Amino acid sequence: MRRAMERLTRGVARASERAMRGANGGTREPVSAVRAGAVTAVVTGTAASAIVAGGASAVACAGESESKNARAATEEKSDGGKGIGKGETKTPTVVFVLGGPGAGKGTQCANIVRDFAFVHLSAGDLLRAHMKSGSPEGNMVAEMIKQGQIVPSEVTVNLLLDAMRASGEDRFLIDGFPRNKENRDAWENTAGFDCDFVLFFDCPEDVMTTRLLGRNEGRSDDNIETIKKRFVTFRESSLPVINYYEKLNKVCTVNSDQSPEDVYAQTKGFFSKFA
Ligand SMILES: Nc1ncnc2c1ncn2[C@@H]1O[C@H](COP(=O)(O)OP(=O)(O)OP(=O)(O)O)[C@@H](O)[C@H]1O
Ligand SMILES: Nc1ccn([C@H]2C[C@H](O)[C@@H](COP(=O)(O)O)O2)c(=O)n1
Protein backbone atom coordinates (compact mmCIF):
# COMPACT_ATOMS: atom_id res chain seq x y z
CA MET A 1 0.00 0.00 0.00
CA ARG A 2 2.79 2.40 0.89
CA ARG A 3 4.43 1.72 -2.48
CA ALA A 4 1.16 2.37 -4.22
CA MET A 5 0.77 5.66 -2.35
CA GLU A 6 4.32 6.69 -3.24
CA ARG A 7 3.61 5.90 -6.86
CA LEU A 8 0.46 7.97 -6.74
CA THR A 9 2.22 10.89 -5.08
CA ARG A 10 4.96 10.81 -7.68
CA GLY A 11 2.39 10.59 -10.44
CA VAL A 12 0.41 13.54 -9.16
CA ALA A 13 3.54 15.62 -8.63
CA ARG A 14 4.57 14.94 -12.21
CA ALA A 15 1.09 15.79 -13.39
CA SER A 16 1.09 19.08 -11.49
CA GLU A 17 4.51 20.01 -12.82
CA ARG A 18 3.31 19.31 -16.29
CA ALA A 19 0.18 21.35 -15.76
CA MET A 20 2.29 24.27 -14.51
CA ARG A 21 4.34 24.09 -17.69
CA GLY A 22 1.33 23.25 -19.79
CA ALA A 23 0.27 24.92 -22.93
CA ASN A 24 -3.45 25.10 -22.43
CA GLY A 25 -5.82 26.79 -20.05
CA GLY A 26 -9.37 26.18 -19.10
CA THR A 27 -12.24 27.83 -17.53
CA ARG A 28 -14.69 26.48 -15.16
CA GLU A 29 -18.10 27.38 -14.40
CA PRO A 30 -20.31 27.87 -11.45
CA VAL A 31 -22.57 25.34 -10.08
CA SER A 32 -26.32 25.03 -9.68
CA ALA A 33 -28.51 25.89 -12.56
CA VAL A 34 -31.95 24.50 -13.09
CA ARG A 35 -32.07 22.46 -16.18
CA ALA A 36 -34.56 22.53 -19.00
CA GLY A 37 -34.62 26.21 -19.58
CA ALA A 38 -35.51 27.64 -16.20
CA VAL A 39 -32.55 29.90 -15.84
CA THR A 40 -33.77 31.77 -12.86
CA ALA A 41 -34.53 29.87 -9.71
CA VAL A 42 -31.80 29.56 -7.17
CA VAL A 43 -32.71 26.32 -5.52
CA THR A 44 -31.95 27.32 -1.98
CA GLY A 45 -32.29 24.43 0.36
CA THR A 46 -33.00 22.01 -2.47
CA ALA A 47 -30.61 19.26 -3.34
CA ALA A 48 -29.73 18.99 -7.00
CA SER A 49 -31.15 15.47 -7.27
CA ALA A 50 -34.61 16.99 -6.96
CA ILE A 51 -34.12 18.61 -10.32
CA VAL A 52 -32.10 15.93 -12.05
CA ALA A 53 -34.08 13.91 -14.56
CA GLY A 54 -37.27 15.45 -13.32
CA GLY A 55 -37.34 13.92 -9.89
CA ALA A 56 -35.72 12.43 -6.88
CA SER A 57 -35.95 8.87 -8.10
CA ALA A 58 -33.33 9.43 -10.75
CA VAL A 59 -30.55 8.01 -8.61
CA ALA A 60 -29.16 4.86 -10.12
CA CYS A 61 -27.20 3.42 -7.26
CA ALA A 62 -27.62 5.47 -4.10
CA GLY A 63 -28.45 3.18 -1.25
CA GLU A 64 -26.58 0.26 -2.75
CA SER A 65 -23.21 -0.39 -1.25
CA GLU A 66 -21.86 -1.30 -4.62
CA SER A 67 -23.45 -0.42 -7.91
CA LYS A 68 -23.71 -2.49 -11.01
CA ASN A 69 -21.54 0.12 -12.66
CA ALA A 70 -18.95 0.18 -9.92
CA ARG A 71 -18.80 -3.59 -10.19
CA ALA A 72 -18.43 -3.41 -13.93
CA ALA A 73 -15.58 -0.98 -13.48
CA THR A 74 -13.58 -3.56 -11.57
CA GLU A 75 -13.97 -6.27 -14.11
CA GLU A 76 -11.28 -6.98 -16.64
CA LYS A 77 -11.64 -4.63 -19.59
CA SER A 78 -12.79 -6.51 -22.61
CA ASP A 79 -12.89 -3.76 -25.22
CA GLY A 80 -9.49 -4.41 -26.68
CA GLY A 81 -8.08 -1.45 -24.82
CA LYS A 82 -7.79 2.26 -25.53
CA GLY A 83 -4.74 3.28 -23.56
CA ILE A 84 -3.84 6.89 -22.99
CA GLY A 85 -0.06 6.53 -23.20
CA LYS A 86 2.15 5.61 -26.11
CA GLY A 87 2.04 1.86 -26.54
CA GLU A 88 -0.58 1.50 -23.81
CA THR A 89 -3.40 -0.85 -24.63
CA LYS A 90 -5.28 -1.09 -21.35
CA THR A 91 -8.25 1.22 -21.04
CA PRO A 92 -7.87 3.22 -17.83
CA THR A 93 -10.54 3.15 -15.15
CA VAL A 94 -12.06 6.60 -14.89
CA VAL A 95 -14.60 7.83 -12.35
CA PHE A 96 -16.03 11.27 -13.05
CA VAL A 97 -16.71 13.12 -9.79
CA LEU A 98 -19.49 15.69 -10.08
CA GLY A 99 -21.53 17.90 -7.80
CA GLY A 100 -22.17 21.57 -7.21
CA PRO A 101 -19.43 23.94 -6.12
CA GLY A 102 -18.65 23.21 -2.51
CA ALA A 103 -20.47 19.87 -2.51
CA GLY A 104 -17.30 18.28 -1.11
CA LYS A 105 -15.82 16.61 -4.19
CA GLY A 106 -12.21 17.45 -3.38
CA THR A 107 -12.60 16.52 0.27
CA GLN A 108 -13.98 13.07 -0.55
CA CYS A 109 -11.50 12.45 -3.38
CA ALA A 110 -8.68 12.82 -0.84
CA ASN A 111 -10.30 10.08 1.26
CA ILE A 112 -10.67 7.78 -1.74
CA VAL A 113 -7.02 8.31 -2.75
CA ARG A 114 -5.95 7.51 0.82
CA ASP A 115 -7.83 4.19 0.82
CA PHE A 116 -7.86 3.03 -2.79
CA ALA A 117 -5.38 3.07 -5.67
CA PHE A 118 -6.70 6.08 -7.55
CA VAL A 119 -5.03 9.23 -8.83
CA HIS A 120 -7.09 12.36 -8.16
CA LEU A 121 -7.11 14.89 -10.99
CA SER A 122 -9.15 18.02 -10.39
CA ALA A 123 -10.01 19.84 -13.61
CA GLY A 124 -10.32 23.05 -11.58
CA ASP A 125 -6.86 22.61 -10.02
CA LEU A 126 -5.29 21.94 -13.41
CA LEU A 127 -6.97 25.02 -14.83
CA ARG A 128 -5.90 27.16 -11.85
CA ALA A 129 -2.31 25.96 -12.30
CA HIS A 130 -2.52 26.76 -15.98
CA MET A 131 -3.88 30.21 -15.30
CA LYS A 132 -0.79 30.98 -13.24
CA SER A 133 1.37 30.46 -16.34
CA GLY A 134 0.60 34.07 -17.28
CA SER A 135 0.14 33.08 -20.94
CA PRO A 136 -2.68 34.71 -22.93
CA GLU A 137 -4.61 31.47 -22.67
CA GLY A 138 -3.92 31.30 -18.93
CA ASN A 139 -5.25 34.85 -18.58
CA MET A 140 -8.39 33.91 -20.49
CA VAL A 141 -8.88 30.96 -18.13
CA ALA A 142 -8.47 33.23 -15.11
CA GLU A 143 -11.14 35.58 -16.37
CA MET A 144 -13.56 32.77 -17.19
CA ILE A 145 -13.15 31.23 -13.74
CA LYS A 146 -13.79 34.59 -12.12
CA GLN A 147 -16.98 34.90 -14.16
CA GLY A 148 -18.09 31.39 -13.19
CA GLN A 149 -17.92 30.21 -16.80
CA ILE A 150 -16.72 26.93 -18.26
CA VAL A 151 -13.39 26.97 -20.08
CA PRO A 152 -13.29 25.70 -23.69
CA SER A 153 -13.25 21.93 -23.57
CA GLU A 154 -10.16 21.36 -25.66
CA VAL A 155 -8.08 23.14 -23.06
CA THR A 156 -9.43 21.10 -20.16
CA VAL A 157 -9.38 17.74 -21.93
CA ASN A 158 -5.78 18.24 -23.00
CA LEU A 159 -4.73 19.16 -19.46
CA LEU A 160 -6.49 16.08 -18.10
CA LEU A 161 -5.09 13.66 -20.66
CA ASP A 162 -1.57 15.08 -20.24
CA ALA A 163 -1.84 14.65 -16.48
CA MET A 164 -3.15 11.10 -16.86
CA ARG A 165 -0.26 10.15 -19.12
CA ALA A 166 2.27 11.83 -16.88
CA SER A 167 1.02 9.91 -13.85
CA GLY A 168 1.84 6.54 -15.40
CA GLU A 169 -1.17 5.14 -13.52
CA ASP A 170 -4.41 3.67 -14.78
CA ARG A 171 -7.13 4.53 -12.25
CA PHE A 172 -8.36 8.08 -12.05
CA LEU A 173 -10.85 10.20 -10.16
CA ILE A 174 -11.57 13.05 -12.53
CA ASP A 175 -13.05 15.76 -10.33
CA GLY A 176 -15.22 18.53 -11.78
CA PHE A 177 -15.44 17.10 -15.26
CA PRO A 178 -17.39 16.87 -17.56
CA ARG A 179 -19.08 20.15 -16.62
CA ASN A 180 -21.16 20.47 -19.78
CA LYS A 181 -22.09 18.63 -22.96
CA GLU A 182 -19.18 20.17 -24.81
CA ASN A 183 -16.78 18.74 -22.18
CA ARG A 184 -18.39 15.32 -22.53
CA ASP A 185 -18.28 15.35 -26.33
CA ALA A 186 -14.67 16.52 -26.33
CA TRP A 187 -13.76 13.73 -23.91
CA GLU A 188 -15.43 11.09 -26.05
CA ASN A 189 -13.79 12.38 -29.20
CA THR A 190 -10.33 12.80 -27.71
CA ALA A 191 -9.99 10.09 -25.08
CA GLY A 192 -12.11 7.60 -27.00
CA PHE A 193 -13.49 5.82 -23.92
CA ASP A 194 -16.16 6.66 -21.39
CA CYS A 195 -16.07 6.77 -17.60
CA ASP A 196 -16.81 3.66 -15.61
CA PHE A 197 -19.27 5.54 -13.44
CA VAL A 198 -20.12 9.00 -12.17
CA LEU A 199 -19.87 9.78 -8.48
CA PHE A 200 -22.35 12.57 -7.79
CA PHE A 201 -22.29 14.55 -4.55
CA ASP A 202 -25.71 16.02 -4.02
CA CYS A 203 -26.03 19.01 -1.72
CA PRO A 204 -28.42 21.95 -1.25
CA GLU A 205 -27.21 25.30 -2.53
CA ASP A 206 -27.51 27.10 0.79
CA VAL A 207 -25.21 24.51 2.39
CA MET A 208 -22.72 24.79 -0.48
CA THR A 209 -22.78 28.58 -0.25
CA THR A 210 -21.89 28.51 3.45
CA ARG A 211 -19.05 26.08 2.77
CA LEU A 212 -17.62 28.11 -0.11
CA LEU A 213 -17.73 31.36 1.81
CA GLY A 214 -15.88 29.64 4.66
CA ARG A 215 -13.30 27.87 2.51
CA ASN A 216 -10.70 30.60 2.82
CA GLU A 217 -8.26 29.35 0.21
CA GLY A 218 -7.97 32.67 -1.58
CA ARG A 219 -9.87 31.48 -4.66
CA SER A 220 -11.03 34.25 -7.00
CA ASP A 221 -14.40 32.51 -7.41
CA ASP A 222 -15.29 31.98 -3.73
CA ASN A 223 -17.22 35.24 -3.39
CA ILE A 224 -20.99 35.56 -3.33
CA GLU A 225 -21.33 37.13 -6.79
CA THR A 226 -19.30 34.42 -8.52
CA ILE A 227 -20.87 31.67 -6.40
CA LYS A 228 -24.32 32.66 -7.69
CA LYS A 229 -23.02 32.47 -11.26
CA ARG A 230 -21.40 29.10 -10.58
CA PHE A 231 -24.73 27.76 -9.34
CA VAL A 232 -26.44 28.94 -12.51
CA THR A 233 -23.78 27.28 -14.64
CA PHE A 234 -24.15 24.08 -12.65
CA ARG A 235 -27.91 24.00 -13.07
CA GLU A 236 -27.89 24.90 -16.74
CA SER A 237 -24.84 23.02 -17.98
CA SER A 238 -23.73 20.36 -15.51
CA LEU A 239 -27.01 18.84 -14.38
CA PRO A 240 -27.85 17.82 -17.95
CA VAL A 241 -24.60 15.85 -18.02
CA ILE A 242 -25.64 14.05 -14.85
CA ASN A 243 -29.02 13.38 -16.44
CA TYR A 244 -27.28 11.94 -19.46
CA TYR A 245 -25.37 9.47 -17.30
CA GLU A 246 -28.47 8.71 -15.26
CA LYS A 247 -30.07 7.42 -18.42
CA LEU A 248 -27.08 5.12 -18.87
CA ASN A 249 -27.53 3.97 -15.27
CA LYS A 250 -24.03 5.15 -14.47
CA VAL A 251 -24.62 7.59 -11.63
CA CYS A 252 -23.79 6.76 -8.01
CA THR A 253 -25.27 9.49 -5.83
CA VAL A 254 -24.16 10.43 -2.34
CA ASN A 255 -26.02 12.89 -0.13
CA SER A 256 -23.21 15.24 0.84
CA ASP A 257 -25.29 17.31 3.24
CA GLN A 258 -23.86 15.33 6.13
CA SER A 259 -20.64 15.36 8.10
CA PRO A 260 -17.53 14.57 6.02
CA GLU A 261 -17.26 11.23 7.84
CA ASP A 262 -20.82 10.25 7.05
CA VAL A 263 -20.42 11.32 3.43
CA TYR A 264 -17.34 9.15 3.13
CA ALA A 265 -19.01 6.17 4.79
CA GLN A 266 -21.51 6.21 1.93
CA THR A 267 -18.93 7.06 -0.75
CA LYS A 268 -16.50 4.26 -0.02
CA GLY A 269 -19.19 1.66 -0.56
CA PHE A 270 -18.93 2.38 -4.27
CA PHE A 271 -15.20 1.60 -4.22
CA SER A 272 -15.14 -1.61 -2.22
CA LYS A 273 -14.10 -3.70 -5.21
CA PHE A 274 -11.00 -1.56 -5.67
CA ALA A 275 -9.62 -2.36 -2.22
N1 LIG B 1 -19.41 17.20 4.49
C1 LIG B 1 -18.92 18.42 4.75
N2 LIG B 1 -19.39 19.14 5.79
C2 LIG B 1 -18.92 20.38 6.05
N3 LIG B 1 -17.94 20.99 5.34
C3 LIG B 1 -17.43 20.32 4.29
C4 LIG B 1 -17.89 19.01 3.94
N4 LIG B 1 -17.19 18.60 2.85
C5 LIG B 1 -16.35 19.59 2.53
N5 LIG B 1 -16.49 20.62 3.40
C6 LIG B 1 -15.77 21.90 3.36
O1 LIG B 1 -16.44 22.68 2.36
C7 LIG B 1 -15.50 23.37 1.55
C8 LIG B 1 -15.65 22.90 0.10
O2 LIG B 1 -15.27 21.54 0.03
P1 LIG B 1 -14.51 20.98 -1.25
O3 LIG B 1 -13.39 21.90 -1.60
O4 LIG B 1 -14.19 19.55 -0.99
O5 LIG B 1 -15.69 21.11 -2.33
P2 LIG B 1 -15.66 20.92 -3.89
O6 LIG B 1 -16.93 20.26 -4.28
O7 LIG B 1 -14.39 20.27 -4.32
O8 LIG B 1 -15.68 22.45 -4.34
P3 LIG B 1 -15.29 23.12 -5.75
O9 LIG B 1 -16.13 22.50 -6.81
O10 LIG B 1 -15.65 24.56 -5.56
O11 LIG B 1 -13.82 22.93 -5.95
C9 LIG B 1 -14.13 23.09 2.14
O12 LIG B 1 -13.79 24.15 3.01
C10 LIG B 1 -14.33 21.79 2.91
O13 LIG B 1 -13.47 21.68 4.01
N1 LIG C 1 -14.43 20.95 -16.48
C1 LIG C 1 -14.17 22.17 -15.92
C2 LIG C 1 -13.85 22.28 -14.57
C3 LIG C 1 -13.61 23.51 -14.04
N2 LIG C 1 -13.68 24.60 -14.83
C4 LIG C 1 -13.45 25.97 -14.26
C5 LIG C 1 -14.77 26.66 -13.95
C6 LIG C 1 -14.94 26.43 -12.45
O1 LIG C 1 -15.81 27.39 -11.85
C7 LIG C 1 -13.50 26.54 -11.98
C8 LIG C 1 -13.24 25.91 -10.64
O2 LIG C 1 -13.56 24.52 -10.68
P1 LIG C 1 -13.70 23.66 -9.30
O3 LIG C 1 -12.37 23.70 -8.63
O4 LIG C 1 -14.76 24.35 -8.49
O5 LIG C 1 -14.10 22.28 -9.71
O6 LIG C 1 -12.74 25.93 -13.02
C9 LIG C 1 -14.01 24.47 -16.17
O7 LIG C 1 -14.09 25.48 -16.90
N3 LIG C 1 -14.23 23.25 -16.69
XYZ file of N, CA and C in Angstrom, residues 79 82-84 91-94 96 161 164 187-188 190-196:
60
model
N -12.629 -4.514 -23.994
C -12.887 -3.765 -25.215
C -11.678 -3.687 -26.125
N -8.038 0.948 -24.926
C -7.791 2.262 -25.528
C -6.909 3.011 -24.543
N -5.637 2.663 -24.533
C -4.742 3.277 -23.555
C -4.518 4.747 -23.845
N -4.065 5.462 -22.822
C -3.835 6.892 -22.994
C -2.381 7.213 -23.293
N -7.397 0.059 -21.265
C -8.248 1.222 -21.040
C -8.213 1.584 -19.558
N -7.897 2.842 -19.247
C -7.868 3.216 -17.830
C -9.257 3.170 -17.205
N -9.289 3.023 -15.896
C -10.540 3.149 -15.151
C -10.707 4.617 -14.759
N -11.812 5.190 -15.177
C -12.063 6.602 -14.891
C -13.402 6.756 -14.176
N -15.780 9.829 -13.037
C -16.035 11.268 -13.053
C -16.696 11.646 -11.731
N -5.749 14.805 -20.029
C -5.087 13.659 -20.664
C -3.569 13.725 -20.460
N -2.963 12.556 -16.966
C -3.152 11.099 -16.859
C -1.921 10.369 -17.379
N -14.394 14.896 -24.540
C -13.763 13.728 -23.912
C -13.930 12.501 -24.804
N -15.159 12.277 -25.225
C -15.431 11.087 -26.049
C -14.599 11.105 -27.324
N -11.787 12.758 -27.896
C -10.331 12.801 -27.714
C -9.821 11.567 -26.982
N -10.457 11.247 -25.861
C -9.992 10.088 -25.082
C -10.438 8.784 -25.746
N -11.645 8.796 -26.277
C -12.115 7.605 -26.996
C -12.710 6.525 -26.101
N -12.819 6.783 -24.800
C -13.493 5.820 -23.924
C -14.274 6.599 -22.881
N -15.291 5.960 -22.344
C -16.159 6.660 -21.389
C -15.723 6.334 -19.951
N -16.330 7.055 -19.023
C -16.068 6.768 -17.605
C -16.687 5.424 -17.232
N -16.194 4.880 -16.136
C -16.806 3.661 -15.610
C -18.094 3.992 -14.867
